[in-house]
Amino acid sequence: MKLQEYAAKELLVRAGLPVPPWSVADTPAEARSQAAAYLAAGADRVVIKAQVLVGGRGKAGGVKLAATADEAEAVAGAILGMDIKGITVRRVLVAPAADIVREYYLAAVLDRGARRIRIMGSAEGGVEIEQVAEEDPDAIVSLLAHPHLGLLDHQARQVAFAMGLGDRWKEAVPVIRGVFAAAIANDADLVEINPLAIVRSVEPDGTVSESIQALDAKVTLDDSALFRHPDLEALRDLSEEDPVDVEARGLGLSFIRLEGSIGCMVNGAGLAMATMDLVKRAGGEPANFLDIGGGAKADKVAAAMRLILSDASVQVILVNIFGGIARGDEVARGLLEARSQQTRDVPMVVRIVGTNADLAARILDESGVGIEAATSLDAAVERAVELARAAA
Ligand code: GDP
Ligand code: MN
């Protein structure tokens, strides 16, 4: 689950990181009054930023400065409703603009291969890090935190020095440790600050000071760990998620859309994986991964079927149920219910074994709706692939 910048910054603040104040506005008028307050409090300018879950908002025109409340309203008006990489901007972040001396990159990333958190830093901030990685990989420092002890002090100092923040390492080290802490505390796959900046500020008496500030924040949470953070679930931005994903999650189904044409309905993640492997081996391409879970009732089966059919590239549906807690007759009834609501004529090949498989076969047979029952898993897969070929 990706968080919008304004929500991600909240998690940075909770981890003790320095973030300039910010607010969110849904209308130009709101942006105007927020900007007026920052300007009245001494800000030279404000920055208005599109809140969309894609990178490169700056380049796309979604990050703009404004020097007056009038200008802030106009800028917010231009950004709200703007299309950035296919997403319509519905909300902007408003903040006092930072006077940037230099931009850096800092992130904590889950390295699945190493099974540890990787800290990455660079003095080449502000730009896309992928570009830096390609053109000047030596400009990125990268190291793995200890699996049990976390990010060690000397590691944080090493990152600070390699990033060119050696002369202010006492200020940089807590920031680097904070990024790591934010990743751990929230079970995040990614906590990225780009840019982390040295910012200049002038006090009313004229003294100039510099400090490190997080000016952008990108956080991706591990969906599988969200149950440990019920408060973070509220930060989800449903308007930017695939409606199919939202529906699947609501139904408690694990559903992942893939490229192929064979819709798969399976109970159990392992069996779902095995079914996809068999489809591939038989020369077919699965259209999805779907685990309807244990003990699925008829209504859940019918809902899962609707999800599969909402994908226009599905040409055939392969149902593979190993009845244990899930009862075959329940699944069969769900399939018939789904069939009765189905608006698109898609052939269905069904293999149900285990609890109440006989009853399931009889229910499907007596329905007379032409659902094909297969005798074995291999036969079911072969038949599904054959039907998909015929439909292609
Ligand atoms: P992104 O393009 O989606 O990554 O959005 P960012 O928040 O990183 O903003 C892009 C760029 O806008 C930054 O690299 C900065 O150069 C600039 N920018 C962002 N916030 C400020 C600010 O407060 N003051 C100034 N002067 N520039 C900013
Ligand atoms: Mn950025």
GROMACS .gro file of C-alpha atoms and ligand atoms in nm:
model
  421
    1MET     CA    1   0.000   0.000   0.000
    2LYS     CA    2   0.145   0.328  -0.114
    3LEU     CA    3   0.091   0.638   0.095
    4GLN     CA    4   0.039   0.988  -0.033
    5GLU     CA    5   0.313   1.233   0.060
    6TYR     CA    6   0.104   1.405   0.328
    7ALA     CA    7   0.040   1.071   0.503
    8ALA     CA    8   0.399   0.952   0.456
    9LYS     CA    9   0.528   1.272   0.618
   10GLU     CA   10   0.316   1.199   0.924
   11LEU     CA   11   0.504   0.871   0.970
   12LEU     CA   12   0.838   1.052   0.929
   13VAL     CA   13   0.740   1.300   1.199
   14ARG     CA   14   0.640   1.012   1.431
   15ALA     CA   15   0.989   0.868   1.376
   16GLY     CA   16   1.139   1.200   1.484
   17LEU     CA   17   1.248   1.320   1.141
   18PRO     CA   18   1.263   1.692   1.057
   19VAL     CA   19   0.978   1.779   0.820
   20PRO     CA   20   0.860   2.135   0.749
   21PRO     CA   21   0.495   2.194   0.847
   22TRP     CA   22   0.233   2.108   0.586
   23SER     CA   23  -0.140   2.094   0.528
   24VAL     CA   24  -0.366   1.947   0.262
   25ALA     CA   25  -0.623   2.126   0.051
   26ASP     CA   26  -0.898   1.992  -0.174
   27THR     CA   27  -0.994   2.330  -0.322
   28PRO     CA   28  -0.805   2.643  -0.437
   29ALA     CA   29  -0.981   2.842  -0.163
   30GLU     CA   30  -0.850   2.608   0.105
   31ALA     CA   31  -0.501   2.629  -0.043
   32ARG     CA   32  -0.529   3.006  -0.037
   33SER     CA   33  -0.614   3.033   0.331
   34GLN     CA   34  -0.344   2.782   0.427
   35ALA     CA   35  -0.088   2.969   0.219
   36ALA     CA   36  -0.194   3.300   0.374
   37ALA     CA   37  -0.131   3.154   0.721
   38TYR     CA   38   0.220   3.032   0.630
   39LEU     CA   39   0.306   3.365   0.466
   40ALA     CA   40   0.176   3.557   0.766
   41ALA     CA   41   0.393   3.340   0.992
   42GLY     CA   42   0.703   3.451   0.805
   43ALA     CA   43   0.740   3.219   0.502
   44ASP     CA   44   0.875   3.392   0.190
   45ARG     CA   45   0.686   3.163  -0.038
   46VAL     CA   46   0.476   2.848  -0.020
   47VAL     CA   47   0.508   2.528  -0.220
   48ILE     CA   48   0.197   2.362  -0.362
   49LYS     CA   49   0.230   1.994  -0.451
   50ALA     CA   50   0.000   1.752  -0.630
   51GLN     CA   51  -0.086   1.449  -0.416
   52VAL     CA   52  -0.078   1.155  -0.654
   53LEU     CA   53   0.087   0.817  -0.612
   54VAL     CA   54   0.339   0.856  -0.893
   55GLY     CA   55   0.691   0.991  -0.900
   56GLY     CA   56   0.820   1.284  -1.103
   57ARG     CA   57   0.543   1.523  -1.006
   58GLY     CA   58   0.788   1.811  -1.021
   59LYS     CA   59   0.876   1.748  -1.386
   60ALA     CA   60   0.509   1.701  -1.472
   61GLY     CA   61   0.425   2.048  -1.338
   62GLY     CA   62   0.268   1.923  -1.015
   63VAL     CA   63   0.505   2.109  -0.779
   64LYS     CA   64   0.493   2.490  -0.786
   65LEU     CA   65   0.594   2.781  -0.567
   66ALA     CA   66   0.376   3.080  -0.486
   67ALA     CA   67   0.469   3.411  -0.321
   68THR     CA   68   0.123   3.544  -0.235
   69ALA     CA   69  -0.214   3.404  -0.131
   70ASP     CA   70  -0.358   3.505  -0.470
   71GLU     CA   71  -0.081   3.320  -0.648
   72ALA     CA   72  -0.126   3.015  -0.421
   73GLU     CA   73  -0.494   3.001  -0.509
   74ALA     CA   74  -0.420   3.026  -0.880
   75VAL     CA   75  -0.144   2.765  -0.866
   76ALA     CA   76  -0.362   2.526  -0.664
   77GLY     CA   77  -0.641   2.583  -0.916
   78ALA     CA   78  -0.405   2.484  -1.197
   79ILE     CA   79  -0.273   2.174  -1.021
   80LEU     CA   80  -0.610   2.044  -0.894
   81GLY     CA   81  -0.772   1.860  -1.181
   82MET     CA   82  -0.440   1.825  -1.363
   83ASP     CA   83  -0.364   1.485  -1.515
   84ILE     CA   84  -0.031   1.341  -1.400
   85LYS     CA   85   0.060   1.011  -1.565
   86GLY     CA   86  -0.307   0.922  -1.602
   87ILE     CA   87  -0.412   1.023  -1.251
   88THR     CA   88  -0.632   1.324  -1.184
   89VAL     CA   89  -0.507   1.543  -0.899
   90ARG     CA   90  -0.777   1.579  -0.632
   91ARG     CA   91  -0.569   1.711  -0.345
   92VAL     CA   92  -0.265   1.931  -0.296
   93LEU     CA   93  -0.016   1.966  -0.015
   94VAL     CA   94   0.061   2.321   0.095
   95ALA     CA   95   0.379   2.402   0.289
   96PRO     CA   96   0.613   2.692   0.354
   97ALA     CA   97   0.870   2.670   0.073
   98ALA     CA   98   1.216   2.564   0.173
   99ASP     CA   99   1.519   2.765   0.064
  100ILE     CA  100   1.719   2.470  -0.065
  101VAL     CA  101   2.100   2.476  -0.044
  102ARG     CA  102   2.152   2.121  -0.163
  103GLU     CA  103   1.938   1.813  -0.232
  104TYR     CA  104   2.019   1.457  -0.122
  105TYR     CA  105   1.859   1.117  -0.154
  106LEU     CA  106   1.795   0.887   0.143
  107ALA     CA  107   1.591   0.568   0.166
  108ALA     CA  108   1.531   0.251   0.361
  109VAL     CA  109   1.426  -0.030   0.128
  110LEU     CA  110   1.333  -0.387   0.207
  111ASP     CA  111   1.587  -0.605   0.027
  112ARG     CA  112   1.395  -0.930  -0.016
  113GLY     CA  113   1.697  -1.121  -0.144
  114ALA     CA  114   1.905  -1.028   0.159
  115ARG     CA  115   1.600  -1.037   0.392
  116ARG     CA  116   1.715  -0.715   0.551
  117ILE     CA  117   1.653  -0.344   0.532
  118ARG     CA  118   1.890  -0.169   0.294
  119ILE     CA  119   1.983   0.193   0.353
  120MET     CA  120   2.060   0.392   0.041
  121GLY     CA  121   2.191   0.745   0.027
  122SER     CA  122   2.328   0.983  -0.230
  123ALA     CA  123   2.445   1.339  -0.269
  124GLU     CA  124   2.271   1.331  -0.608
  125GLY     CA  125   1.923   1.399  -0.472
  126GLY     CA  126   1.617   1.560  -0.624
  127VAL     CA  127   1.648   1.365  -0.947
  128GLU     CA  128   1.526   1.014  -1.009
  129ILE     CA  129   1.751   0.772  -0.827
  130GLU     CA  130   1.713   0.510  -1.103
  131GLN     CA  131   1.890   0.754  -1.334
  132VAL     CA  132   2.173   0.808  -1.085
  133ALA     CA  133   2.203   0.431  -1.039
  134GLU     CA  134   2.244   0.391  -1.412
  135GLU     CA  135   2.473   0.682  -1.492
  136ASP     CA  136   2.681   0.709  -1.178
  137PRO     CA  137   2.633   0.406  -0.952
  138ASP     CA  138   2.928   0.508  -0.735
  139ALA     CA  139   2.732   0.815  -0.629
  140ILE     CA  140   2.501   0.589  -0.426
  141VAL     CA  141   2.600   0.446  -0.090
  142SER     CA  142   2.413   0.133   0.002
  143LEU     CA  143   2.441  -0.099   0.301
  144LEU     CA  144   2.235  -0.358   0.484
  145ALA     CA  145   2.116  -0.304   0.841
  146HIS     CA  146   2.180  -0.579   1.089
  147PRO     CA  147   1.886  -0.827   1.100
  148HIS     CA  148   1.856  -0.817   1.480
  149LEU     CA  149   2.054  -0.516   1.600
  150GLY     CA  150   1.915  -0.282   1.337
  151LEU     CA  151   2.112   0.001   1.182
  152LEU     CA  152   2.430   0.032   1.382
  153ASP     CA  153   2.574   0.371   1.471
  154HIS     CA  154   2.886   0.324   1.265
  155GLN     CA  155   2.672   0.227   0.966
  156ALA     CA  156   2.467   0.546   0.996
  157ARG     CA  157   2.789   0.748   1.018
  158GLN     CA  158   2.928   0.566   0.715
  159VAL     CA  159   2.616   0.659   0.516
  160ALA     CA  160   2.634   1.021   0.635
  161PHE     CA  161   2.998   1.057   0.528
  162ALA     CA  162   2.946   0.882   0.195
  163MET     CA  163   2.653   1.114   0.122
  164GLY     CA  164   2.881   1.414   0.172
  165LEU     CA  165   2.718   1.507   0.502
  166GLY     CA  166   3.035   1.437   0.701
  167ASP     CA  167   3.073   1.792   0.827
  168ARG     CA  168   2.723   1.774   0.976
  169TRP     CA  169   2.721   1.410   1.072
  170LYS     CA  170   2.579   1.479   1.418
  171GLU     CA  171   2.266   1.615   1.253
  172ALA     CA  172   2.261   1.360   0.969
  173VAL     CA  173   2.300   1.041   1.174
  174PRO     CA  174   1.966   1.073   1.361
  175VAL     CA  175   1.797   1.139   1.026
  176ILE     CA  176   1.946   0.825   0.873
  177ARG     CA  177   1.856   0.623   1.181
  178GLY     CA  178   1.508   0.778   1.171
  179VAL     CA  179   1.446   0.657   0.817
  180PHE     CA  180   1.540   0.306   0.924
  181ALA     CA  181   1.324   0.336   1.238
  182ALA     CA  182   1.027   0.454   1.030
  183ALA     CA  183   1.060   0.147   0.806
  184ILE     CA  184   1.070  -0.091   1.103
  185ALA     CA  185   0.798   0.080   1.306
  186ASN     CA  186   0.549   0.069   1.018
  187ASP     CA  187   0.655  -0.253   0.845
  188ALA     CA  188   0.734  -0.050   0.536
  189ASP     CA  189   0.888  -0.191   0.218
  190LEU     CA  190   1.010   0.156   0.133
  191VAL     CA  191   1.069   0.484   0.313
  192GLU     CA  192   1.221   0.728   0.066
  193ILE     CA  193   1.311   1.094   0.110
  194ASN     CA  194   1.396   1.264  -0.215
  195PRO     CA  195   1.495   1.531  -0.169
  196LEU     CA  196   1.638   1.532   0.177
  197ALA     CA  197   1.772   1.887   0.175
  198ILE     CA  198   1.998   2.128   0.350
  199VAL     CA  199   1.764   2.421   0.397
  200ARG     CA  200   1.862   2.779   0.477
  201SER     CA  201   1.649   2.986   0.710
  202VAL     CA  202   1.681   3.347   0.815
  203GLU     CA  203   1.568   3.444   1.166
  204PRO     CA  204   1.379   3.772   1.221
  205ASP     CA  205   1.703   3.917   1.363
  206GLY     CA  206   1.886   3.836   1.042
  207THR     CA  207   2.086   3.533   1.155
  208VAL     CA  208   2.111   3.267   0.891
  209SER     CA  209   2.105   2.900   0.982
  210GLU     CA  210   2.104   2.576   0.791
  211SER     CA  211   1.933   2.250   0.877
  212ILE     CA  212   1.850   1.914   0.723
  213GLN     CA  213   1.483   1.871   0.626
  214ALA     CA  214   1.276   1.603   0.454
  215LEU     CA  215   1.100   1.783   0.169
  216ASP     CA  216   0.936   1.483   0.006
  217ALA     CA  217   0.830   1.143   0.137
  218LYS     CA  218   0.736   0.821  -0.027
  219VAL     CA  219   0.628   0.527   0.188
  220THR     CA  220   0.505   0.185   0.080
  221LEU     CA  221   0.365  -0.037   0.353
  222ASP     CA  222   0.375  -0.416   0.347
  223ASP     CA  223   0.012  -0.517   0.292
  224SER     CA  224   0.070  -0.848   0.468
  225ALA     CA  225   0.172  -0.664   0.786
  226LEU     CA  226  -0.111  -0.410   0.783
  227PHE     CA  227  -0.309  -0.610   1.037
  228ARG     CA  228  -0.048  -0.502   1.290
  229HIS     CA  229  -0.119  -0.136   1.213
  230PRO     CA  230  -0.497  -0.087   1.205
  231ASP     CA  231  -0.446   0.290   1.237
  232LEU     CA  232  -0.246   0.297   0.912
  233GLU     CA  233  -0.524   0.129   0.715
  234ALA     CA  234  -0.711   0.461   0.747
  235LEU     CA  235  -0.437   0.629   0.542
  236ARG     CA  236  -0.520   0.422   0.235
  237ASP     CA  237  -0.624   0.633  -0.063
  238LEU     CA  238  -0.898   0.424  -0.224
  239SER     CA  239  -0.944   0.673  -0.507
  240GLU     CA  240  -0.611   0.569  -0.655
  241GLU     CA  241  -0.647   0.194  -0.622
  242ASP     CA  242  -0.771  -0.050  -0.880
  243PRO     CA  243  -1.143  -0.101  -0.796
  244VAL     CA  244  -1.095  -0.475  -0.848
  245ASP     CA  245  -0.824  -0.480  -0.577
  246VAL     CA  246  -1.048  -0.284  -0.344
  247GLU     CA  247  -1.338  -0.525  -0.397
  248ALA     CA  248  -1.118  -0.834  -0.355
  249ARG     CA  249  -0.977  -0.702  -0.029
  250GLY     CA  250  -1.327  -0.626   0.098
  251LEU     CA  251  -1.429  -0.986   0.026
  252GLY     CA  252  -1.118  -1.127   0.193
  253LEU     CA  253  -0.991  -1.277  -0.134
  254SER     CA  254  -0.630  -1.282  -0.254
  255PHE     CA  255  -0.662  -1.175  -0.614
  256ILE     CA  256  -0.385  -1.069  -0.848
  257ARG     CA  257  -0.454  -0.993  -1.209
  258LEU     CA  258  -0.214  -1.138  -1.467
  259GLU     CA  259  -0.175  -1.117  -1.842
  260GLY     CA  260  -0.331  -1.441  -1.968
  261SER     CA  261  -0.678  -1.560  -2.071
  262ILE     CA  262  -0.749  -1.848  -1.831
  263GLY     CA  263  -0.927  -1.728  -1.519
  264CYS     CA  264  -0.838  -1.946  -1.221
  265MET     CA  265  -1.051  -1.998  -0.911
  266VAL     CA  266  -0.869  -2.202  -0.652
  267ASN     CA  267  -0.880  -2.252  -0.276
  268GLY     CA  268  -0.547  -2.222  -0.099
  269ALA     CA  269  -0.246  -2.018  -0.205
  270GLY     CA  270  -0.028  -2.324  -0.265
  271LEU     CA  271  -0.287  -2.494  -0.481
  272ALA     CA  272  -0.340  -2.167  -0.670
  273MET     CA  273   0.034  -2.149  -0.746
  274ALA     CA  274   0.041  -2.514  -0.850
  275THR     CA  275  -0.261  -2.460  -1.074
  276MET     CA  276  -0.091  -2.166  -1.245
  277ASP     CA  277   0.218  -2.380  -1.299
  278LEU     CA  278   0.008  -2.656  -1.454
  279VAL     CA  279  -0.169  -2.410  -1.683
  280LYS     CA  280   0.169  -2.278  -1.798
  281ARG     CA  281   0.305  -2.628  -1.851
  282ALA     CA  282   0.004  -2.713  -2.064
  283GLY     CA  283   0.081  -2.410  -2.281
  284GLY     CA  284  -0.179  -2.172  -2.139
  285GLU     CA  285  -0.153  -1.837  -1.963
  286PRO     CA  286  -0.335  -1.772  -1.634
  287ALA     CA  287  -0.539  -1.450  -1.622
  288ASN     CA  288  -0.511  -1.422  -1.247
  289PHE     CA  289  -0.403  -1.566  -0.919
  290LEU     CA  290  -0.705  -1.618  -0.696
  291ASP     CA  291  -0.719  -1.784  -0.359
  292ILE     CA  292  -1.079  -1.793  -0.235
  293GLY     CA  293  -0.955  -1.907   0.106
  294GLY     CA  294  -1.067  -2.188   0.331
  295GLY     CA  295  -1.433  -2.256   0.402
  296ALA     CA  296  -1.557  -2.030   0.123
  297LYS     CA  297  -1.933  -2.005   0.109
  298ALA     CA  298  -2.145  -1.984  -0.205
  299ASP     CA  299  -2.177  -1.605  -0.201
  300LYS     CA  300  -1.798  -1.563  -0.181
  301VAL     CA  301  -1.752  -1.804  -0.473
  302ALA     CA  302  -2.003  -1.605  -0.676
  303ALA     CA  303  -1.828  -1.277  -0.589
  304ALA     CA  304  -1.491  -1.424  -0.686
  305MET     CA  305  -1.639  -1.531  -1.017
  306ARG     CA  306  -1.760  -1.177  -1.084
  307LEU     CA  307  -1.408  -1.047  -1.019
  308ILE     CA  308  -1.260  -1.296  -1.266
  309LEU     CA  309  -1.519  -1.210  -1.528
  310SER     CA  310  -1.464  -0.836  -1.488
  311ASP     CA  311  -1.141  -0.897  -1.680
  312ALA     CA  312  -1.235  -0.882  -2.049
  313SER     CA  313  -0.940  -1.097  -2.154
  314VAL     CA  314  -1.070  -1.402  -1.965
  315GLN     CA  315  -1.181  -1.664  -2.222
  316VAL     CA  316  -1.229  -1.965  -1.998
  317ILE     CA  317  -1.251  -2.026  -1.626
  318LEU     CA  318  -1.075  -2.310  -1.452
  319VAL     CA  319  -1.210  -2.397  -1.108
  320ASN     CA  320  -0.984  -2.614  -0.895
  321ILE     CA  321  -1.115  -2.686  -0.547
  322PHE     CA  322  -0.971  -2.924  -0.296
  323GLY     CA  323  -1.250  -2.963  -0.046
  324GLY     CA  324  -1.136  -2.977   0.312
  325ILE     CA  325  -1.299  -2.709   0.518
  326ALA     CA  326  -1.444  -2.573   0.195
  327ARG     CA  327  -1.736  -2.794   0.099
  328GLY     CA  328  -1.770  -2.897  -0.263
  329ASP     CA  329  -2.147  -2.848  -0.264
  330GLU     CA  330  -2.111  -2.491  -0.137
  331VAL     CA  331  -1.866  -2.415  -0.414
  332ALA     CA  332  -2.094  -2.577  -0.672
  333ARG     CA  333  -2.389  -2.368  -0.553
  334GLY     CA  334  -2.172  -2.056  -0.572
  335LEU     CA  335  -2.074  -2.143  -0.927
  336LEU     CA  336  -2.438  -2.182  -1.028
  337GLU     CA  337  -2.527  -1.854  -0.862
  338ALA     CA  338  -2.243  -1.684  -1.048
  339ARG     CA  339  -2.352  -1.853  -1.370
  340SER     CA  340  -2.704  -1.719  -1.333
  341GLN     CA  341  -2.573  -1.363  -1.300
  342GLN     CA  342  -2.314  -1.397  -1.571
  343THR     CA  343  -2.361  -1.159  -1.862
  344ARG     CA  344  -2.076  -1.293  -2.070
  345ASP     CA  345  -2.074  -1.650  -2.200
  346VAL     CA  346  -1.746  -1.796  -2.081
  347PRO     CA  347  -1.696  -2.173  -2.060
  348MET     CA  348  -1.614  -2.315  -1.720
  349VAL     CA  349  -1.409  -2.624  -1.644
  350VAL     CA  350  -1.449  -2.751  -1.291
  351ARG     CA  351  -1.250  -2.993  -1.083
  352ILE     CA  352  -1.377  -3.043  -0.730
  353VAL     CA  353  -1.240  -3.317  -0.506
  354GLY     CA  354  -1.259  -3.381  -0.131
  355THR     CA  355  -1.543  -3.296   0.104
  356ASN     CA  356  -1.883  -3.339  -0.063
  357ALA     CA  357  -1.731  -3.375  -0.410
  358ASP     CA  358  -2.003  -3.624  -0.508
  359LEU     CA  359  -2.273  -3.383  -0.407
  360ALA     CA  360  -2.098  -3.106  -0.600
  361ALA     CA  361  -2.086  -3.320  -0.914
  362ARG     CA  362  -2.456  -3.399  -0.881
  363ILE     CA  363  -2.550  -3.031  -0.828
  364LEU     CA  364  -2.356  -2.923  -1.134
  365ASP     CA  365  -2.483  -3.211  -1.344
  366GLU     CA  366  -2.848  -3.160  -1.252
  367SER     CA  367  -2.830  -2.787  -1.318
  368GLY     CA  368  -2.790  -2.852  -1.687
  369VAL     CA  369  -2.602  -2.526  -1.743
  370GLY     CA  370  -2.318  -2.700  -1.920
  371ILE     CA  371  -2.041  -2.657  -1.669
  372GLU     CA  372  -1.778  -2.913  -1.762
  373ALA     CA  373  -1.669  -3.138  -1.477
  374ALA     CA  374  -1.323  -3.285  -1.519
  375THR     CA  375  -1.214  -3.620  -1.384
  376SER     CA  376  -0.860  -3.519  -1.293
  377LEU     CA  377  -0.659  -3.204  -1.243
  378ASP     CA  378  -0.447  -3.270  -1.552
  379ALA     CA  379  -0.760  -3.327  -1.760
  380ALA     CA  380  -0.915  -3.005  -1.628
  381VAL     CA  381  -0.608  -2.802  -1.714
  382GLU     CA  382  -0.573  -2.958  -2.060
  383ARG     CA  383  -0.937  -2.885  -2.135
  384ALA     CA  384  -0.916  -2.523  -2.012
  385VAL     CA  385  -0.609  -2.459  -2.228
  386GLU     CA  386  -0.783  -2.618  -2.527
  387LEU     CA  387  -1.090  -2.397  -2.481
  388ALA     CA  388  -0.872  -2.087  -2.442
  389ARG     CA  389  -0.693  -2.173  -2.768
  390ALA     CA  390  -1.023  -2.220  -2.946
  391ALA     CA  391  -1.144  -1.880  -2.822
  392ALA     CA  392  -0.828  -1.694  -2.915
  393GDP     P1  393   0.859   1.470  -0.706
  393GDP     O1  394   0.899   1.537  -0.832
  393GDP     O2  395   0.729   1.398  -0.723
  393GDP     O3  396   0.963   1.382  -0.649
  393GDP     O4  397   0.829   1.588  -0.599
  393GDP     P2  398   0.928   1.660  -0.495
  393GDP     O5  399   0.852   1.691  -0.374
  393GDP     O6  400   1.051   1.582  -0.475
  393GDP     O7  401   0.961   1.798  -0.565
  393GDP     C1  402   1.035   1.805  -0.683
  393GDP     C2  403   1.135   1.916  -0.676
  393GDP     O8  404   1.070   2.038  -0.647
  393GDP     C3  405   1.236   1.899  -0.564
  393GDP     O9  406   1.345   1.819  -0.602
  393GDP     C4  407   1.278   2.041  -0.540
  393GDP    O10  408   1.379   2.080  -0.631
  393GDP     C5  409   1.151   2.118  -0.570
  393GDP     N1  410   1.089   2.153  -0.443
  393GDP     C6  411   1.009   2.076  -0.365
  393GDP     N2  412   0.977   2.137  -0.251
  393GDP     C7  413   1.040   2.255  -0.254
  393GDP     C8  414   1.049   2.368  -0.164
  393GDP    O11  415   0.992   2.369  -0.055
  393GDP     N3  416   1.125   2.473  -0.203
  393GDP     C9  417   1.191   2.476  -0.323
  393GDP     N4  418   1.263   2.582  -0.353
  393GDP     N5  419   1.184   2.374  -0.410
  393GDP    C10  420   1.112   2.267  -0.376
  394MN      MN  421   1.071   1.370  -0.482
   0.00000   0.00000   0.00000
